[in-house]
Short mmCIF file of C-alpha atoms and ligand atoms in Angstrom, two decimals:
data_model
loop_
_atom_site.label_atom_id
_atom_site.label_comp_id
_atom_site.label_asym_id
_atom_site.label_seq_id
_atom_site.Cartn_x
_atom_site.Cartn_y
_atom_site.Cartn_z
CA MET A 1 42.13 27.07 -2.55
CA THR A 2 44.85 27.04 -5.17
CA ALA A 3 46.60 23.78 -4.80
CA SER A 4 50.25 23.75 -6.58
CA LYS A 5 50.68 21.40 -9.53
CA SER A 6 54.01 20.18 -8.00
CA ILE A 7 52.50 16.86 -7.17
CA ILE A 8 51.59 16.10 -10.44
CA ALA A 9 54.57 17.39 -12.09
CA ALA A 10 57.46 16.17 -9.77
CA PRO A 11 57.75 12.93 -11.73
CA LEU A 12 57.95 14.30 -15.11
CA PRO A 13 60.51 15.94 -17.35
CA THR A 14 59.13 19.44 -18.24
CA HIS A 15 58.70 18.58 -21.73
CA ALA A 16 56.35 15.74 -20.62
CA MET A 17 53.69 18.13 -18.80
CA GLY A 18 50.16 17.63 -19.99
CA PRO A 19 48.20 19.76 -22.55
CA VAL A 20 45.97 21.51 -19.83
CA PRO A 21 47.01 25.19 -19.02
CA SER A 22 47.40 25.86 -15.30
CA ARG A 23 45.11 28.56 -15.77
CA VAL A 24 42.54 26.00 -17.01
CA SER A 25 43.10 23.60 -13.85
CA GLU A 26 42.79 26.30 -11.64
CA GLU A 27 39.43 27.82 -13.37
CA LEU A 28 38.38 24.04 -13.10
CA ARG A 29 39.12 23.43 -9.61
CA ALA A 30 37.25 26.70 -8.51
CA ALA A 31 33.98 25.64 -10.36
CA ALA A 32 33.80 22.32 -8.80
CA ALA A 33 31.74 23.04 -5.48
CA ASP A 34 29.29 25.14 -7.23
CA GLU A 35 28.86 22.37 -10.00
CA GLU A 36 28.48 19.91 -7.39
CA ARG A 37 25.54 21.86 -5.57
CA GLY A 38 23.94 22.51 -8.84
CA ASP A 39 24.73 26.19 -8.86
CA GLN A 40 26.57 26.32 -11.98
CA PRO A 41 26.39 24.33 -14.87
CA ILE A 42 29.29 21.85 -15.78
CA ALA A 43 28.81 23.04 -19.54
CA ARG A 44 30.89 26.23 -18.67
CA SER A 45 33.73 23.94 -17.62
CA ILE A 46 33.41 22.05 -20.71
CA ASP A 47 33.78 25.36 -22.60
CA LEU A 48 36.98 25.95 -20.89
CA LEU A 49 38.39 22.29 -22.56
CA ARG A 50 36.77 23.59 -25.63
CA GLU A 51 38.44 26.94 -25.86
CA ALA A 52 41.89 25.18 -24.89
CA ASP A 53 41.28 22.91 -27.80
CA LEU A 54 41.27 19.88 -26.03
CA LEU A 55 37.90 18.48 -27.49
CA ALA A 56 38.96 17.90 -31.15
CA ASP A 57 41.73 14.89 -30.25
CA ASP A 58 40.62 11.23 -29.80
CA GLY A 59 43.65 10.68 -27.75
CA THR A 60 45.85 8.74 -30.27
CA SER A 61 47.97 11.37 -31.67
CA ASP A 62 50.15 11.18 -28.27
CA PRO A 63 48.27 8.92 -25.90
CA ALA A 64 50.89 9.31 -23.03
CA ARG A 65 50.10 13.33 -23.14
CA THR A 66 46.42 12.93 -23.23
CA ALA A 67 46.92 10.51 -20.04
CA ARG A 68 48.60 13.37 -18.63
CA GLY A 69 45.80 15.85 -19.55
CA LEU A 70 43.11 13.35 -17.85
CA MET A 71 45.36 13.25 -14.67
CA GLN A 72 45.71 17.15 -14.66
CA VAL A 73 41.76 17.27 -15.38
CA GLY A 74 41.27 14.58 -12.78
CA ALA A 75 43.15 16.46 -10.23
CA ALA A 76 41.31 19.68 -10.62
CA ASN A 77 37.90 18.57 -11.02
CA LEU A 78 36.70 15.00 -11.41
CA SER A 79 33.27 15.44 -12.75
CA VAL A 80 34.91 17.38 -15.64
CA GLY A 81 37.26 14.75 -16.38
CA ARG A 82 34.90 11.97 -16.23
CA LEU A 83 32.96 13.85 -19.15
CA TRP A 84 36.11 14.52 -21.17
CA GLU A 85 37.07 10.92 -20.98
CA GLY A 86 33.48 9.96 -22.53
CA HIS A 87 34.11 12.44 -25.09
CA ILE A 88 37.47 11.33 -26.05
CA ASN A 89 36.21 7.56 -26.12
CA ALA A 90 33.36 8.33 -28.41
CA LEU A 91 35.76 10.25 -30.71
CA ARG A 92 37.77 7.33 -30.70
CA LEU A 93 35.08 4.77 -31.58
CA ILE A 94 34.08 7.14 -34.38
CA HIS A 95 37.44 7.26 -35.69
CA LEU A 96 37.87 3.60 -35.44
CA TYR A 97 34.77 2.36 -36.85
CA GLY A 98 32.73 5.05 -38.47
CA THR A 99 32.39 6.08 -42.18
CA GLY A 100 34.55 8.56 -43.62
CA ALA A 101 31.40 10.96 -43.72
CA LEU A 102 30.54 10.28 -40.11
CA LYS A 103 33.74 11.10 -39.08
CA THR A 104 34.03 14.49 -40.99
CA GLU A 105 30.62 15.28 -39.73
CA VAL A 106 31.14 14.58 -36.15
CA ILE A 107 34.50 16.79 -36.19
CA ARG A 108 32.04 19.50 -37.82
CA ARG A 109 29.49 19.07 -34.93
CA VAL A 110 32.24 18.98 -32.31
CA ALA A 111 33.80 22.42 -33.75
CA LYS A 112 30.37 23.91 -33.39
CA GLY A 113 29.81 23.03 -29.72
CA ALA A 114 28.80 19.04 -29.47
CA LEU A 115 30.08 17.03 -26.47
CA LEU A 116 30.01 13.32 -27.08
CA GLY A 117 29.52 10.53 -24.63
CA VAL A 118 29.49 6.71 -24.66
CA TRP A 119 26.45 5.01 -22.89
CA GLY A 120 26.91 1.46 -22.36
CA ALA A 121 25.52 0.55 -19.27
CA ASP A 122 21.84 -0.70 -19.72
CA GLY A 123 19.08 -0.32 -17.44
CA GLU A 124 16.48 -3.00 -16.53
CA VAL A 125 15.45 -3.00 -19.89
CA PRO A 126 18.30 -3.06 -21.98
CA VAL A 127 18.63 -1.16 -25.12
CA THR A 128 17.77 -3.15 -28.58
CA ARG A 129 16.92 -2.57 -31.94
CA ASN A 130 13.27 -3.71 -32.98
CA GLY A 131 13.10 -6.05 -35.98
CA SER A 132 9.92 -4.58 -37.92
CA ASP A 133 10.82 -1.12 -38.33
CA GLY A 134 14.17 -0.85 -36.68
CA HIS A 135 13.11 1.71 -33.92
CA LEU A 136 15.28 1.39 -30.53
CA ASN A 137 13.67 0.13 -26.97
CA GLY A 138 15.18 0.25 -23.72
CA ARG A 139 16.86 2.52 -21.20
CA LYS A 140 20.46 3.25 -20.31
CA SER A 141 21.75 3.90 -16.70
CA PHE A 142 24.66 5.60 -15.36
CA ALA A 143 24.49 8.00 -18.63
CA SER A 144 27.00 10.37 -17.63
CA GLY A 145 26.48 14.08 -18.80
CA LEU A 146 22.47 14.21 -19.43
CA GLY A 147 21.85 17.76 -20.12
CA THR A 148 25.43 18.14 -21.34
CA VAL A 149 26.19 15.81 -23.64
CA THR A 150 24.73 16.27 -27.04
CA TYR A 151 25.35 13.07 -28.90
CA ALA A 152 26.15 9.50 -27.21
CA VAL A 153 27.65 6.67 -28.79
CA VAL A 154 24.97 4.04 -27.59
CA THR A 155 25.67 0.40 -27.23
CA VAL A 156 22.44 -1.62 -28.85
CA ASN A 157 22.17 -5.13 -28.01
CA SER A 158 24.64 -7.23 -26.25
CA GLY A 159 27.14 -9.83 -26.67
CA PRO A 160 28.57 -10.68 -29.95
CA ASP A 161 25.61 -8.80 -31.50
CA VAL A 162 26.25 -5.30 -29.77
CA ARG A 163 26.22 -2.55 -31.98
CA LEU A 164 26.89 1.26 -31.52
CA ALA A 165 24.90 3.86 -32.58
CA LEU A 166 25.21 7.57 -32.59
CA VAL A 167 22.17 9.41 -31.18
CA ASP A 168 21.55 12.88 -30.59
CA VAL A 169 20.52 12.67 -26.66
CA THR A 170 19.19 16.51 -26.10
CA ASP A 171 15.61 15.20 -25.57
CA THR A 172 15.21 16.36 -21.73
CA ASP A 173 11.86 14.22 -21.72
CA ARG A 174 13.74 11.20 -22.16
CA ALA A 175 16.40 12.18 -19.39
CA ASP A 176 15.95 11.18 -15.70
CA PRO A 177 18.76 12.92 -13.62
CA SER A 178 16.90 12.20 -10.59
CA THR A 179 18.03 8.37 -10.65
CA TRP A 180 21.83 9.84 -10.22
CA ASN A 181 21.42 10.03 -6.51
CA MET A 182 25.05 9.36 -5.50
CA GLN A 183 27.20 10.53 -2.44
CA GLY A 184 29.80 11.75 -5.20
CA MET A 185 30.32 12.71 -8.80
CA GLN A 186 26.82 14.61 -8.29
CA ALA A 187 28.13 17.24 -11.31
CA THR A 188 27.96 14.56 -13.80
CA ALA A 189 24.40 13.97 -13.87
CA SER A 190 24.70 10.34 -14.81
CA GLY A 191 21.24 9.20 -14.38
CA ASN A 192 18.81 7.17 -16.90
CA TYR A 193 17.99 8.09 -20.68
CA ASP A 194 15.07 6.28 -22.28
CA PHE A 195 15.53 5.25 -25.98
CA THR A 196 12.06 3.57 -26.18
CA GLY A 197 10.49 4.33 -29.55
CA LEU A 198 13.19 6.38 -30.94
CA PRO A 199 12.86 5.83 -34.82
CA ALA A 200 15.32 4.53 -37.17
CA ASP A 201 15.89 7.72 -39.14
CA ARG A 202 17.45 9.30 -35.65
CA ILE A 203 20.12 6.51 -35.65
CA GLU A 204 23.52 6.83 -37.27
CA TRP A 205 25.18 3.44 -37.05
CA ILE A 206 28.93 2.98 -36.26
CA GLY A 207 30.68 -0.19 -37.47
CA ALA A 208 29.45 -3.72 -37.80
CA PRO A 209 28.07 -6.06 -34.74
CA GLY A 210 30.78 -6.90 -32.54
CA ASP A 211 33.22 -4.08 -33.21
CA TYR A 212 32.90 -2.37 -29.80
CA LEU A 213 34.45 -5.30 -28.12
CA GLN A 214 37.48 -5.57 -30.48
CA GLU A 215 40.82 -5.58 -28.63
CA PRO A 216 43.13 -3.65 -27.70
CA HIS A 217 40.68 -0.92 -28.21
CA PHE A 218 37.95 -2.06 -25.64
CA VAL A 219 39.41 -2.90 -22.45
CA GLY A 220 42.60 -2.03 -23.49
CA GLY A 221 41.36 1.76 -23.17
CA VAL A 222 40.75 1.84 -19.41
CA TRP A 223 43.88 3.45 -19.00
CA ARG A 224 42.09 6.67 -19.61
CA ILE A 225 40.07 5.64 -16.32
CA ALA A 226 43.23 4.89 -14.63
CA ALA A 227 44.64 8.26 -15.88
CA LEU A 228 41.48 10.01 -13.97
CA GLN A 229 41.77 7.93 -11.04
CA ALA A 230 45.68 8.64 -10.44
CA GLY A 231 45.21 12.42 -11.33
CA ALA A 232 42.32 12.78 -8.67
CA ALA A 233 44.13 10.88 -5.91
CA ALA A 234 47.19 13.45 -6.67
CA GLY A 235 44.68 16.11 -6.46
CA LEU A 236 43.36 14.98 -3.37
CA LEU A 237 46.82 14.79 -1.64
CA ASP A 238 47.73 18.31 -3.00
CA VAL A 239 44.88 20.03 -1.48
CA ALA A 240 45.40 18.03 1.77
CA ALA A 241 48.91 19.11 1.88
CA THR A 242 48.10 22.72 1.25
CA GLN A 243 45.23 22.91 4.11
CA LEU A 244 48.35 21.03 6.17
CA ARG A 245 50.86 23.65 5.61
CA ALA A 246 48.05 26.57 6.05
CA ALA A 247 47.37 24.90 9.47
CA GLY A 248 50.69 24.63 10.64
CA ARG A 249 50.30 21.03 10.95
CA MET A 250 52.74 19.64 7.82
CA GLN A 251 55.97 19.72 10.14
CA ALA A 252 55.06 16.84 11.83
CA GLU A 253 56.95 13.87 10.37
CA ALA A 254 53.93 11.58 10.87
CA GLN A 255 51.81 13.65 8.42
CA LYS A 256 54.76 13.77 5.91
CA THR A 257 55.39 9.73 6.25
CA ARG A 258 51.88 9.06 5.75
CA LEU A 259 51.25 10.99 2.53
CA MET A 260 54.54 10.68 1.11
CA SER A 261 54.04 6.97 1.40
CA VAL A 262 50.77 7.23 -0.66
CA LEU A 263 52.09 9.88 -2.91
CA MET A 264 54.76 7.49 -4.25
CA ARG A 265 52.39 5.03 -5.09
CA VAL A 266 50.51 7.47 -6.97
CA TRP A 267 53.43 8.39 -8.94
CA ALA A 268 54.06 4.69 -9.66
CA GLY A 269 50.37 4.53 -11.03
CA MET A 270 50.90 7.34 -13.07
CA ALA A 271 53.62 5.94 -14.75
CA LEU A 272 51.98 2.59 -15.10
CA THR A 273 48.99 4.86 -16.84
CA GLU A 274 51.52 6.20 -19.18
CA ARG A 275 52.95 3.09 -20.12
CA ALA A 276 49.47 1.80 -20.85
CA ALA A 277 48.53 4.59 -22.61
CA GLY A 278 51.86 4.77 -24.83
CA ALA A 279 51.36 0.78 -25.46
CA THR A 280 48.22 1.41 -27.73
CA THR A 281 50.19 2.73 -30.51
CA ASP A 282 53.46 0.43 -30.02
CA ARG A 283 53.10 -2.11 -33.00
CA GLN A 284 55.47 -4.31 -30.99
CA ILE A 285 53.16 -5.17 -28.24
CA ALA A 286 50.73 -7.73 -28.36
CA PRO A 287 47.11 -6.87 -27.95
CA ASP A 288 46.67 -9.00 -25.04
CA ASP A 289 49.59 -7.38 -23.24
CA ILE A 290 48.37 -4.03 -24.18
CA VAL A 291 44.93 -4.81 -22.44
CA ALA A 292 46.82 -6.41 -19.46
CA THR A 293 48.99 -3.22 -18.65
CA SER A 294 45.56 -1.25 -19.15
CA ILE A 295 44.12 -3.32 -16.61
CA ALA A 296 46.77 -3.12 -14.35
CA ALA A 297 47.05 0.31 -14.51
CA ARG A 298 43.16 0.73 -13.77
CA LEU A 299 43.23 -1.62 -10.78
CA VAL A 300 46.67 -0.03 -9.24
CA THR A 301 45.28 3.45 -9.42
CA GLU A 302 42.06 2.14 -7.58
CA GLU A 303 43.98 0.99 -4.97
CA VAL A 304 46.05 4.06 -4.47
CA GLY A 305 42.73 6.04 -4.71
CA LEU A 306 41.51 4.19 -1.82
CA SER A 307 44.92 4.63 0.10
CA ALA A 308 44.86 8.37 -0.76
CA ILE A 309 41.23 8.76 0.68
CA GLY A 310 42.10 6.84 4.04
CA ALA A 311 45.51 8.98 4.36
CA VAL A 312 43.65 12.27 3.80
CA GLU A 313 40.79 11.34 6.44
CA GLN A 314 43.82 10.55 8.77
CA SER A 315 45.53 13.80 8.11
CA ILE A 316 42.95 16.43 7.82
CA GLY A 317 40.68 14.74 10.68
CA LEU A 318 37.28 15.34 11.30
CA ARG A 319 37.01 18.61 9.43
CA HIS A 320 37.51 16.41 6.21
CA PHE A 321 33.77 15.72 6.85
CA GLU A 322 32.20 18.94 7.09
CA ALA A 323 29.95 19.42 4.50
CA SER A 324 31.88 22.30 2.86
CA SER A 325 35.40 20.63 3.11
CA GLU A 326 37.16 20.63 -0.10
CA THR A 327 39.20 17.54 0.57
CA GLY A 328 35.60 16.09 1.70
CA ARG A 329 34.03 16.85 -1.97
CA MET A 330 37.04 15.46 -3.61
CA ALA A 331 37.40 12.08 -1.65
CA ARG A 332 33.48 11.65 -2.28
CA ASP A 333 33.89 12.22 -5.86
CA LEU A 334 36.97 9.61 -5.96
CA SER A 335 35.35 7.15 -3.98
CA VAL A 336 32.41 7.04 -6.49
CA TYR A 337 34.34 7.00 -9.52
CA LEU A 338 36.78 4.19 -8.24
CA ARG A 339 33.78 1.89 -8.71
CA GLN A 340 33.93 0.89 -12.19
CA ALA A 341 32.95 -2.17 -14.18
CA ALA A 342 33.88 -5.96 -13.39
CA ARG A 343 37.21 -5.21 -11.26
CA ASP A 344 37.65 -8.99 -10.37
CA ALA A 345 37.00 -10.08 -13.59
CA PHE A 346 39.57 -7.43 -15.01
CA LEU A 347 42.19 -8.88 -12.54
CA GLN A 348 41.72 -12.48 -13.54
CA ARG A 349 42.07 -11.44 -17.31
CA ALA A 350 45.06 -9.65 -16.44
CA ALA A 351 46.75 -12.60 -14.42
CA GLN A 352 45.93 -15.21 -17.27
CA THR A 353 48.11 -13.00 -19.72
CA ALA A 354 50.65 -12.67 -17.57
CA LEU A 355 50.83 -15.85 -15.13
CA GLY A 356 48.51 -18.45 -17.01
CA GLU A 357 49.49 -21.05 -19.53
CA ASP A 358 51.88 -19.26 -21.85
CA GLY A 359 52.09 -16.52 -19.51
CA ARG A 360 54.11 -13.30 -20.10
CA ILE A 361 55.27 -11.69 -17.08
CA TRP A 362 57.21 -9.02 -19.07
CA GLY A 363 54.13 -8.22 -21.03
CA GLY A 364 54.28 -4.78 -22.59
CA PHE A 365 57.71 -4.39 -20.81
CA GLY A 366 59.63 -6.76 -22.58
C1 FAD B 1 31.06 8.63 -12.07
C2 FAD B 1 30.44 7.38 -13.12
C3 FAD B 1 30.03 7.78 -14.44
C4 FAD B 1 29.69 6.71 -15.25
N1 FAD B 1 29.32 7.26 -16.14
C5 FAD B 1 28.74 6.33 -17.12
C6 FAD B 1 28.36 6.51 -18.61
O1 FAD B 1 28.39 7.71 -19.01
N2 FAD B 1 28.38 5.35 -19.43
C7 FAD B 1 28.33 4.23 -18.95
O2 FAD B 1 27.83 3.14 -19.65
N3 FAD B 1 28.49 3.76 -17.84
C8 FAD B 1 29.17 4.88 -17.07
N4 FAD B 1 29.26 4.46 -15.63
C9 FAD B 1 28.98 2.87 -15.13
C10 FAD B 1 30.17 2.16 -15.61
O3 FAD B 1 30.23 1.80 -16.61
C11 FAD B 1 30.10 0.90 -14.84
O4 FAD B 1 28.99 0.49 -15.14
C12 FAD B 1 29.89 1.08 -13.27
O5 FAD B 1 30.87 1.95 -12.82
C13 FAD B 1 30.21 -0.38 -12.79
O6 FAD B 1 30.31 -0.23 -11.31
P1 FAD B 1 30.38 -1.24 -10.35
O7 FAD B 1 31.26 -0.92 -9.35
O8 FAD B 1 28.59 -1.63 -9.82
O9 FAD B 1 30.71 -2.59 -11.00
P2 FAD B 1 30.35 -4.35 -10.92
O10 FAD B 1 31.09 -4.67 -12.40
O11 FAD B 1 28.80 -4.36 -10.85
O12 FAD B 1 31.49 -4.65 -9.90
C14 FAD B 1 30.81 -4.80 -8.54
C15 FAD B 1 31.34 -6.04 -7.97
O13 FAD B 1 30.57 -7.02 -8.08
C16 FAD B 1 31.67 -7.90 -8.85
N5 FAD B 1 31.16 -8.63 -10.10
C17 FAD B 1 30.79 -8.09 -11.10
N6 FAD B 1 30.22 -8.98 -11.94
C18 FAD B 1 30.41 -10.02 -11.16
C19 FAD B 1 29.72 -11.68 -11.30
N7 FAD B 1 29.07 -12.00 -12.33
N8 FAD B 1 30.17 -12.50 -10.47
C20 FAD B 1 30.68 -12.12 -9.17
N9 FAD B 1 30.95 -10.78 -9.12
C21 FAD B 1 30.72 -9.78 -10.03
C22 FAD B 1 32.69 -6.85 -9.23
O14 FAD B 1 33.88 -7.70 -9.51
C23 FAD B 1 32.91 -5.96 -8.40
O15 FAD B 1 33.39 -6.69 -7.03
C24 FAD B 1 29.65 5.69 -14.77
C25 FAD B 1 30.14 5.34 -13.37
C26 FAD B 1 30.73 6.23 -12.26
C27 FAD B 1 31.33 5.74 -11.16
#
């Protein structure tokens, strides 16, 4: 099914379209079902991004444009979008905290075919550095891109002692994709990776302890997640509308009202996400306000994502739940991807900035 790009394009002036050619979006969309079943490696879709020159940028040259790119890819193929987001995040961390030599080396590796990721979520035994000879112990969970990501930025230790390590993660004996047994986002292969016994000479350190948590780069970066969520919600509505038109069911006012009510909120989420992305390079905006705006974007797009899933279920009806349903797969992926870390704590943090003592309701908008 070829969905039109109108739903994403509508609120944007033409000069503000995203960087992803429509041909690439269409190929990503066409590959998604095979990638979910494991019939086609997701690496082929990553190659499409590479060929479109989308893997060299860490998202800072024009963050709002990067946000639109993530929306475009999120609309077409959310699993590919999730891997691209991890790559952008890793590049950003290396550019922020890595040595000049490491930055040059990573740019060279990416040009030669590397894909990066950021693996922060610890398994039952967290990843730590062994004091005696500096080898690593422990395991990461939810490590996206097993078998596809070649170098991961890994968090080592936790709290203020957290350090970032760049590690070659192509050792398949250490990867366990079977632990990623989720109803959606299957194609991301986000399972466990065991770092136990990894020797010190295989680790390239990035920055100093605690750098990873520096704001506005840490929580202030969740606009990238928001962009994928908003794009995936728009993509889901777009495919649903295309199917309803084909079935002659789009004339019903009830369908239009239900879907349009959600689409308006998706557009609002996109606008807030672009604002949050643009704020990261605006020196007039305080770091706390950048963080609060980014959180707001992530939580608004979570809400509209949930609404989009509900509206599409009601509009398509039971066929949405057939195993081969395109909207069903997109909704499964989105509902899994919406589950991101610490939503309630993030809401409290944004509320404290906007409404607490010294609160600034206008935040990044004043
Ligand atoms: C598709 C996908 C790919 C991913 N890929 C990666 C990856 O490559 N690398 C990586 O590091 N991670 C990855 N993750 C994991 C991600 O970083 C988060 O760890 C994960 O999404 C957490 O989701 P959660 O809903 O379980 O969050 P949680 O933070 O556990 O939140 C669940 C609920 O518990 C509440 N809660 C949390 N803490 C507390 C508390 N202390 N007290 C009371 N309530 C609490 C929250 O507010 C929320 O309501 C991925 C996740 C997804 C969905």
